[in-house]
Amino acid sequence: MSKNADTLAQAIREKAGDAPVQIGLILGSGLGHIADQVEGVAIPYTDLQGFPHAGVSGHNPNLVIGTLEGVRVAVFGGRAHYYESGRGDAMRLPLEVLKALGADTMIATNAAGSMRAEMPTGSIMCLSDHINFSGLNPLIGEPTDARFVPMKDAYDPAIRIALHKAADAAAVDMHDGDYAWYSGPSFETPAEIRAIAMLGADAVGMSTVPEVILARFLGLKAAAISTITNMAAGMSDEAISHEHTKAMAPIGAAKLEKVLRGYLRSLA
Ligand code: HPA
């Protein structure tokens, strides 16, 4: 844990109280609504020295610490993507801070394109695994042997079961699938989508994978849910753009919110 993370965690506790955080939620494009429902304190990233700029539109770069469904959470309203800075470890400090605040779990959400006809726009998908199609890794340069992180069951099996229980209880149809990380910021070509579909990926996006690797490195349990905002390139005539992503995210976000709230209730 870096000294900076401990210092930031202390500053956050002074603003938001000492009670340890249990779970961190990272919100993807157009999925910021849930942060507004947390009873607690919002701290702008700009007040947290070293936090990423997280300047992608559709993100709200605040850290909200408080209670949701009776569980103490830290909600990261914006994430930094590799494509913003060329740094694969852009989310390392926020996740170190999450750990220093006492959390044992990180749940990431994202917007993604679907490669499966039966998983159209508006669906949600619980990640069972990922394919790091970017070839990048947030732990490049980490000098300790801790960098050799095992990635089997990186998406915690028990949390996935609990998320599915919450989805069933809320009558939300949640798919399971493998997510391919593509660096962005340009979208994929249809040929790339055909290639990753052939490799076994069910959805594609520009985030989450580095965060899950970092979470496992830090000893946090990890899980992630995608909201499908479009069929991946070449799979349909649907337009693919960031505007479209933001416009479509709320459809899946309503389902995602039910699942996350139900999951948190099951822990409280
Ligand atoms: N590709 C990559 N990232 C995305 C997509 C996509 O089709 N949709 C939303 N985020």
JSON list of N, CA, C and O in Angstrom, two decimals, residues 31-63:
[
{"chain": "A", "resi": 31, "resn": "LEU", "atom": "N", "xyz": [-23.82, 5.42, -15.79]},
{"chain": "A", "resi": 31, "resn": "LEU", "atom": "CA", "xyz": [-24.34, 4.59, -14.69]},
{"chain": "A", "resi": 31, "resn": "LEU", "atom": "C", "xyz": [-24.20, 5.30, -13.35]},
{"chain": "A", "resi": 31, "resn": "LEU", "atom": "O", "xyz": [-24.21, 4.67, -12.30]},
{"chain": "A", "resi": 32, "resn": "GLY", "atom": "N", "xyz": [-24.08, 6.63, -13.41]},
{"chain": "A", "resi": 32, "resn": "GLY", "atom": "CA", "xyz": [-23.77, 7.40, -12.20]},
{"chain": "A", "resi": 32, "resn": "GLY", "atom": "C", "xyz": [-24.92, 7.55, -11.22]},
{"chain": "A", "resi": 32, "resn": "GLY", "atom": "O", "xyz": [-24.70, 7.91, -10.07]},
{"chain": "A", "resi": 33, "resn": "HIS", "atom": "N", "xyz": [-26.14, 7.23, -11.67]},
{"chain": "A", "resi": 33, "resn": "HIS", "atom": "CA", "xyz": [-27.33, 7.50, -10.87]},
{"chain": "A", "resi": 33, "resn": "HIS", "atom": "C", "xyz": [-27.24, 6.93, -9.46]},
{"chain": "A", "resi": 33, "resn": "HIS", "atom": "O", "xyz": [-27.65, 7.55, -8.48]},
{"chain": "A", "resi": 34, "resn": "ILE", "atom": "N", "xyz": [-26.65, 5.75, -9.35]},
{"chain": "A", "resi": 34, "resn": "ILE", "atom": "CA", "xyz": [-26.63, 5.04, -8.06]},
{"chain": "A", "resi": 34, "resn": "ILE", "atom": "C", "xyz": [-25.86, 5.83, -7.00]},
{"chain": "A", "resi": 34, "resn": "ILE", "atom": "O", "xyz": [-26.18, 5.76, -5.81]},
{"chain": "A", "resi": 35, "resn": "ALA", "atom": "N", "xyz": [-24.88, 6.62, -7.45]},
{"chain": "A", "resi": 35, "resn": "ALA", "atom": "CA", "xyz": [-24.10, 7.41, -6.48]},
{"chain": "A", "resi": 35, "resn": "ALA", "atom": "C", "xyz": [-25.00, 8.41, -5.76]},
{"chain": "A", "resi": 35, "resn": "ALA", "atom": "O", "xyz": [-24.78, 8.72, -4.58]},
{"chain": "A", "resi": 36, "resn": "ASP", "atom": "N", "xyz": [-26.04, 8.90, -6.45]},
{"chain": "A", "resi": 36, "resn": "ASP", "atom": "CA", "xyz": [-26.93, 9.90, -5.85]},
{"chain": "A", "resi": 36, "resn": "ASP", "atom": "C", "xyz": [-27.79, 9.30, -4.74]},
{"chain": "A", "resi": 36, "resn": "ASP", "atom": "O", "xyz": [-28.42, 10.02, -3.98]},
{"chain": "A", "resi": 37, "resn": "GLN", "atom": "N", "xyz": [-27.87, 7.99, -4.72]},
{"chain": "A", "resi": 37, "resn": "GLN", "atom": "CA", "xyz": [-28.76, 7.35, -3.75]},
{"chain": "A", "resi": 37, "resn": "GLN", "atom": "C", "xyz": [-28.06, 6.93, -2.47]},
{"chain": "A", "resi": 37, "resn": "GLN", "atom": "O", "xyz": [-28.68, 6.42, -1.55]},
{"chain": "A", "resi": 38, "resn": "VAL", "atom": "N", "xyz": [-26.75, 7.15, -2.43]},
{"chain": "A", "resi": 38, "resn": "VAL", "atom": "CA", "xyz": [-26.00, 6.80, -1.23]},
{"chain": "A", "resi": 38, "resn": "VAL", "atom": "C", "xyz": [-26.15, 7.92, -0.22]},
{"chain": "A", "resi": 38, "resn": "VAL", "atom": "O", "xyz": [-26.01, 9.10, -0.56]},
{"chain": "A", "resi": 39, "resn": "GLU", "atom": "N", "xyz": [-26.49, 7.55, 1.00]},
{"chain": "A", "resi": 39, "resn": "GLU", "atom": "CA", "xyz": [-26.54, 8.56, 2.06]},
{"chain": "A", "resi": 39, "resn": "GLU", "atom": "C", "xyz": [-25.13, 8.72, 2.58]},
{"chain": "A", "resi": 39, "resn": "GLU", "atom": "O", "xyz": [-24.59, 7.80, 3.21]},
{"chain": "A", "resi": 40, "resn": "GLY", "atom": "N", "xyz": [-24.54, 9.85, 2.30]},
{"chain": "A", "resi": 40, "resn": "GLY", "atom": "CA", "xyz": [-23.16, 10.00, 2.76]},
{"chain": "A", "resi": 40, "resn": "GLY", "atom": "C", "xyz": [-22.54, 11.27, 2.23]},
{"chain": "A", "resi": 40, "resn": "GLY", "atom": "O", "xyz": [-23.22, 12.26, 1.95]},
{"chain": "A", "resi": 41, "resn": "VAL", "atom": "N", "xyz": [-21.24, 11.22, 2.07]},
{"chain": "A", "resi": 41, "resn": "VAL", "atom": "CA", "xyz": [-20.45, 12.40, 1.74]},
{"chain": "A", "resi": 41, "resn": "VAL", "atom": "C", "xyz": [-19.81, 12.22, 0.37]},
{"chain": "A", "resi": 41, "resn": "VAL", "atom": "O", "xyz": [-19.22, 11.17, 0.10]},
{"chain": "A", "resi": 42, "resn": "ALA", "atom": "N", "xyz": [-19.96, 13.23, -0.50]},
{"chain": "A", "resi": 42, "resn": "ALA", "atom": "CA", "xyz": [-19.33, 13.17, -1.83]},
{"chain": "A", "resi": 42, "resn": "ALA", "atom": "C", "xyz": [-18.06, 14.00, -1.82]},
{"chain": "A", "resi": 42, "resn": "ALA", "atom": "O", "xyz": [-18.08, 15.18, -1.45]},
{"chain": "A", "resi": 43, "resn": "ILE", "atom": "N", "xyz": [-16.97, 13.39, -2.23]},
{"chain": "A", "resi": 43, "resn": "ILE", "atom": "CA", "xyz": [-15.69, 14.11, -2.27]},
{"chain": "A", "resi": 43, "resn": "ILE", "atom": "C", "xyz": [-15.22, 14.16, -3.72]},
{"chain": "A", "resi": 43, "resn": "ILE", "atom": "O", "xyz": [-15.01, 13.10, -4.34]},
{"chain": "A", "resi": 44, "resn": "PRO", "atom": "N", "xyz": [-15.07, 15.36, -4.31]},
{"chain": "A", "resi": 44, "resn": "PRO", "atom": "CA", "xyz": [-14.60, 15.43, -5.70]},
{"chain": "A", "resi": 44, "resn": "PRO", "atom": "C", "xyz": [-13.20, 14.84, -5.84]},
{"chain": "A", "resi": 44, "resn": "PRO", "atom": "O", "xyz": [-12.36, 15.02, -4.95]},
{"chain": "A", "resi": 45, "resn": "TYR", "atom": "N", "xyz": [-12.97, 14.14, -6.93]},
{"chain": "A", "resi": 45, "resn": "TYR", "atom": "CA", "xyz": [-11.63, 13.58, -7.17]},
{"chain": "A", "resi": 45, "resn": "TYR", "atom": "C", "xyz": [-10.56, 14.68, -7.11]},
{"chain": "A", "resi": 45, "resn": "TYR", "atom": "O", "xyz": [-9.42, 14.42, -6.72]},
{"chain": "A", "resi": 46, "resn": "THR", "atom": "N", "xyz": [-10.96, 15.89, -7.50]},
{"chain": "A", "resi": 46, "resn": "THR", "atom": "CA", "xyz": [-9.98, 16.98, -7.53]},
{"chain": "A", "resi": 46, "resn": "THR", "atom": "C", "xyz": [-9.48, 17.32, -6.11]},
{"chain": "A", "resi": 46, "resn": "THR", "atom": "O", "xyz": [-8.44, 17.95, -5.96]},
{"chain": "A", "resi": 47, "resn": "ASP", "atom": "N", "xyz": [-10.23, 16.92, -5.08]},
{"chain": "A", "resi": 47, "resn": "ASP", "atom": "CA", "xyz": [-9.76, 17.12, -3.70]},
{"chain": "A", "resi": 47, "resn": "ASP", "atom": "C", "xyz": [-8.88, 15.97, -3.21]},
{"chain": "A", "resi": 47, "resn": "ASP", "atom": "O", "xyz": [-8.41, 16.00, -2.07]},
{"chain": "A", "resi": 48, "resn": "LEU", "atom": "N", "xyz": [-8.73, 14.95, -4.04]},
{"chain": "A", "resi": 48, "resn": "LEU", "atom": "CA", "xyz": [-7.98, 13.76, -3.61]},
{"chain": "A", "resi": 48, "resn": "LEU", "atom": "C", "xyz": [-6.71, 13.69, -4.45]},
{"chain": "A", "resi": 48, "resn": "LEU", "atom": "O", "xyz": [-6.72, 13.24, -5.60]},
{"chain": "A", "resi": 49, "resn": "GLN", "atom": "N", "xyz": [-5.64, 14.15, -3.86]},
{"chain": "A", "resi": 49, "resn": "GLN", "atom": "CA", "xyz": [-4.40, 14.32, -4.63]},
{"chain": "A", "resi": 49, "resn": "GLN", "atom": "C", "xyz": [-3.91, 13.00, -5.23]},
{"chain": "A", "resi": 49, "resn": "GLN", "atom": "O", "xyz": [-3.80, 11.99, -4.51]},
{"chain": "A", "resi": 50, "resn": "GLY", "atom": "N", "xyz": [-3.70, 13.00, -6.54]},
{"chain": "A", "resi": 50, "resn": "GLY", "atom": "CA", "xyz": [-3.22, 11.80, -7.20]},
{"chain": "A", "resi": 50, "resn": "GLY", "atom": "C", "xyz": [-4.34, 11.00, -7.83]},
{"chain": "A", "resi": 50, "resn": "GLY", "atom": "O", "xyz": [-4.09, 10.07, -8.60]},
{"chain": "A", "resi": 51, "resn": "PHE", "atom": "N", "xyz": [-5.61, 11.35, -7.49]},
{"chain": "A", "resi": 51, "resn": "PHE", "atom": "CA", "xyz": [-6.72, 10.65, -8.12]},
{"chain": "A", "resi": 51, "resn": "PHE", "atom": "C", "xyz": [-6.76, 11.04, -9.59]},
{"chain": "A", "resi": 51, "resn": "PHE", "atom": "O", "xyz": [-6.40, 12.16, -9.96]},
{"chain": "A", "resi": 52, "resn": "PRO", "atom": "N", "xyz": [-7.21, 10.11, -10.43]},
{"chain": "A", "resi": 52, "resn": "PRO", "atom": "CA", "xyz": [-7.20, 10.42, -11.87]},
{"chain": "A", "resi": 52, "resn": "PRO", "atom": "C", "xyz": [-8.19, 11.52, -12.21]},
{"chain": "A", "resi": 52, "resn": "PRO", "atom": "O", "xyz": [-9.15, 11.77, -11.48]},
{"chain": "A", "resi": 53, "resn": "HIS", "atom": "N", "xyz": [-7.94, 12.12, -13.33]},
{"chain": "A", "resi": 53, "resn": "HIS", "atom": "CA", "xyz": [-8.79, 13.20, -13.80]},
{"chain": "A", "resi": 53, "resn": "HIS", "atom": "C", "xyz": [-10.20, 12.68, -14.13]},
{"chain": "A", "resi": 53, "resn": "HIS", "atom": "O", "xyz": [-11.19, 13.33, -13.87]},
{"chain": "A", "resi": 54, "resn": "ALA", "atom": "N", "xyz": [-10.28, 11.44, -14.67]},
{"chain": "A", "resi": 54, "resn": "ALA", "atom": "CA", "xyz": [-11.56, 10.79, -15.00]},
{"chain": "A", "resi": 54, "resn": "ALA", "atom": "C", "xyz": [-12.47, 11.73, -15.77]},
{"chain": "A", "resi": 54, "resn": "ALA", "atom": "O", "xyz": [-13.60, 12.01, -15.37]},
{"chain": "A", "resi": 55, "resn": "GLY", "atom": "N", "xyz": [-11.98, 12.22, -16.86]},
{"chain": "A", "resi": 55, "resn": "GLY", "atom": "CA", "xyz": [-12.67, 13.28, -17.57]},
{"chain": "A", "resi": 55, "resn": "GLY", "atom": "C", "xyz": [-13.59, 12.84, -18.69]},
{"chain": "A", "resi": 55, "resn": "GLY", "atom": "O", "xyz": [-14.00, 13.65, -19.51]},
{"chain": "A", "resi": 56, "resn": "VAL", "atom": "N", "xyz": [-13.95, 11.56, -18.76]},
{"chain": "A", "resi": 56, "resn": "VAL", "atom": "CA", "xyz": [-14.81, 11.11, -19.85]},
{"chain": "A", "resi": 56, "resn": "VAL", "atom": "C", "xyz": [-16.24, 11.56, -19.57]},
{"chain": "A", "resi": 56, "resn": "VAL", "atom": "O", "xyz": [-16.73, 11.39, -18.46]},
{"chain": "A", "resi": 57, "resn": "SER", "atom": "N", "xyz": [-16.91, 12.14, -20.60]},
{"chain": "A", "resi": 57, "resn": "SER", "atom": "CA", "xyz": [-18.28, 12.59, -20.34]},
{"chain": "A", "resi": 57, "resn": "SER", "atom": "C", "xyz": [-19.16, 11.38, -20.05]},
{"chain": "A", "resi": 57, "resn": "SER", "atom": "O", "xyz": [-18.93, 10.29, -20.57]},
{"chain": "A", "resi": 58, "resn": "GLY", "atom": "N", "xyz": [-20.14, 11.59, -19.16]},
{"chain": "A", "resi": 58, "resn": "GLY", "atom": "CA", "xyz": [-20.97, 10.46, -18.72]},
{"chain": "A", "resi": 58, "resn": "GLY", "atom": "C", "xyz": [-20.46, 9.88, -17.42]},
{"chain": "A", "resi": 58, "resn": "GLY", "atom": "O", "xyz": [-21.08, 8.99, -16.84]},
{"chain": "A", "resi": 59, "resn": "HIS", "atom": "N", "xyz": [-19.34, 10.41, -16.94]},
{"chain": "A", "resi": 59, "resn": "HIS", "atom": "CA", "xyz": [-18.82, 10.02, -15.62]},
{"chain": "A", "resi": 59, "resn": "HIS", "atom": "C", "xyz": [-18.93, 11.23, -14.70]},
{"chain": "A", "resi": 59, "resn": "HIS", "atom": "O", "xyz": [-18.91, 12.37, -15.16]},
{"chain": "A", "resi": 60, "resn": "ASN", "atom": "N", "xyz": [-19.01, 10.96, -13.41]},
{"chain": "A", "resi": 60, "resn": "ASN", "atom": "CA", "xyz": [-19.12, 12.05, -12.44]},
{"chain": "A", "resi": 60, "resn": "ASN", "atom": "C", "xyz": [-18.02, 11.84, -11.41]},
{"chain": "A", "resi": 60, "resn": "ASN", "atom": "O", "xyz": [-18.17, 11.02, -10.51]},
{"chain": "A", "resi": 61, "resn": "PRO", "atom": "N", "xyz": [-16.90, 12.52, -11.57]},
{"chain": "A", "resi": 61, "resn": "PRO", "atom": "CA", "xyz": [-15.72, 12.17, -10.78]},
{"chain": "A", "resi": 61, "resn": "PRO", "atom": "C", "xyz": [-15.76, 12.60, -9.31]},
{"chain": "A", "resi": 61, "resn": "PRO", "atom": "O", "xyz": [-15.06, 13.51, -8.89]},
{"chain": "A", "resi": 62, "resn": "ASN", "atom": "N", "xyz": [-16.64, 11.92, -8.57]},
{"chain": "A", "resi": 62, "resn": "ASN", "atom": "CA", "xyz": [-16.70, 12.08, -7.12]},
{"chain": "A", "resi": 62, "resn": "ASN", "atom": "C", "xyz": [-16.53, 10.72, -6.47]},
{"chain": "A", "resi": 62, "resn": "ASN", "atom": "O", "xyz": [-16.97, 9.71, -7.04]},
{"chain": "A", "resi": 63, "resn": "LEU", "atom": "N", "xyz": [-15.96, 10.72, -5.28]},
{"chain": "A", "resi": 63, "resn": "LEU", "atom": "CA", "xyz": [-15.97, 9.52, -4.46]},
{"chain": "A", "resi": 63, "resn": "LEU", "atom": "C", "xyz": [-17.05, 9.74, -3.40]},
{"chain": "A", "resi": 63, "resn": "LEU", "atom": "O", "xyz": [-17.00, 10.72, -2.65]}
]
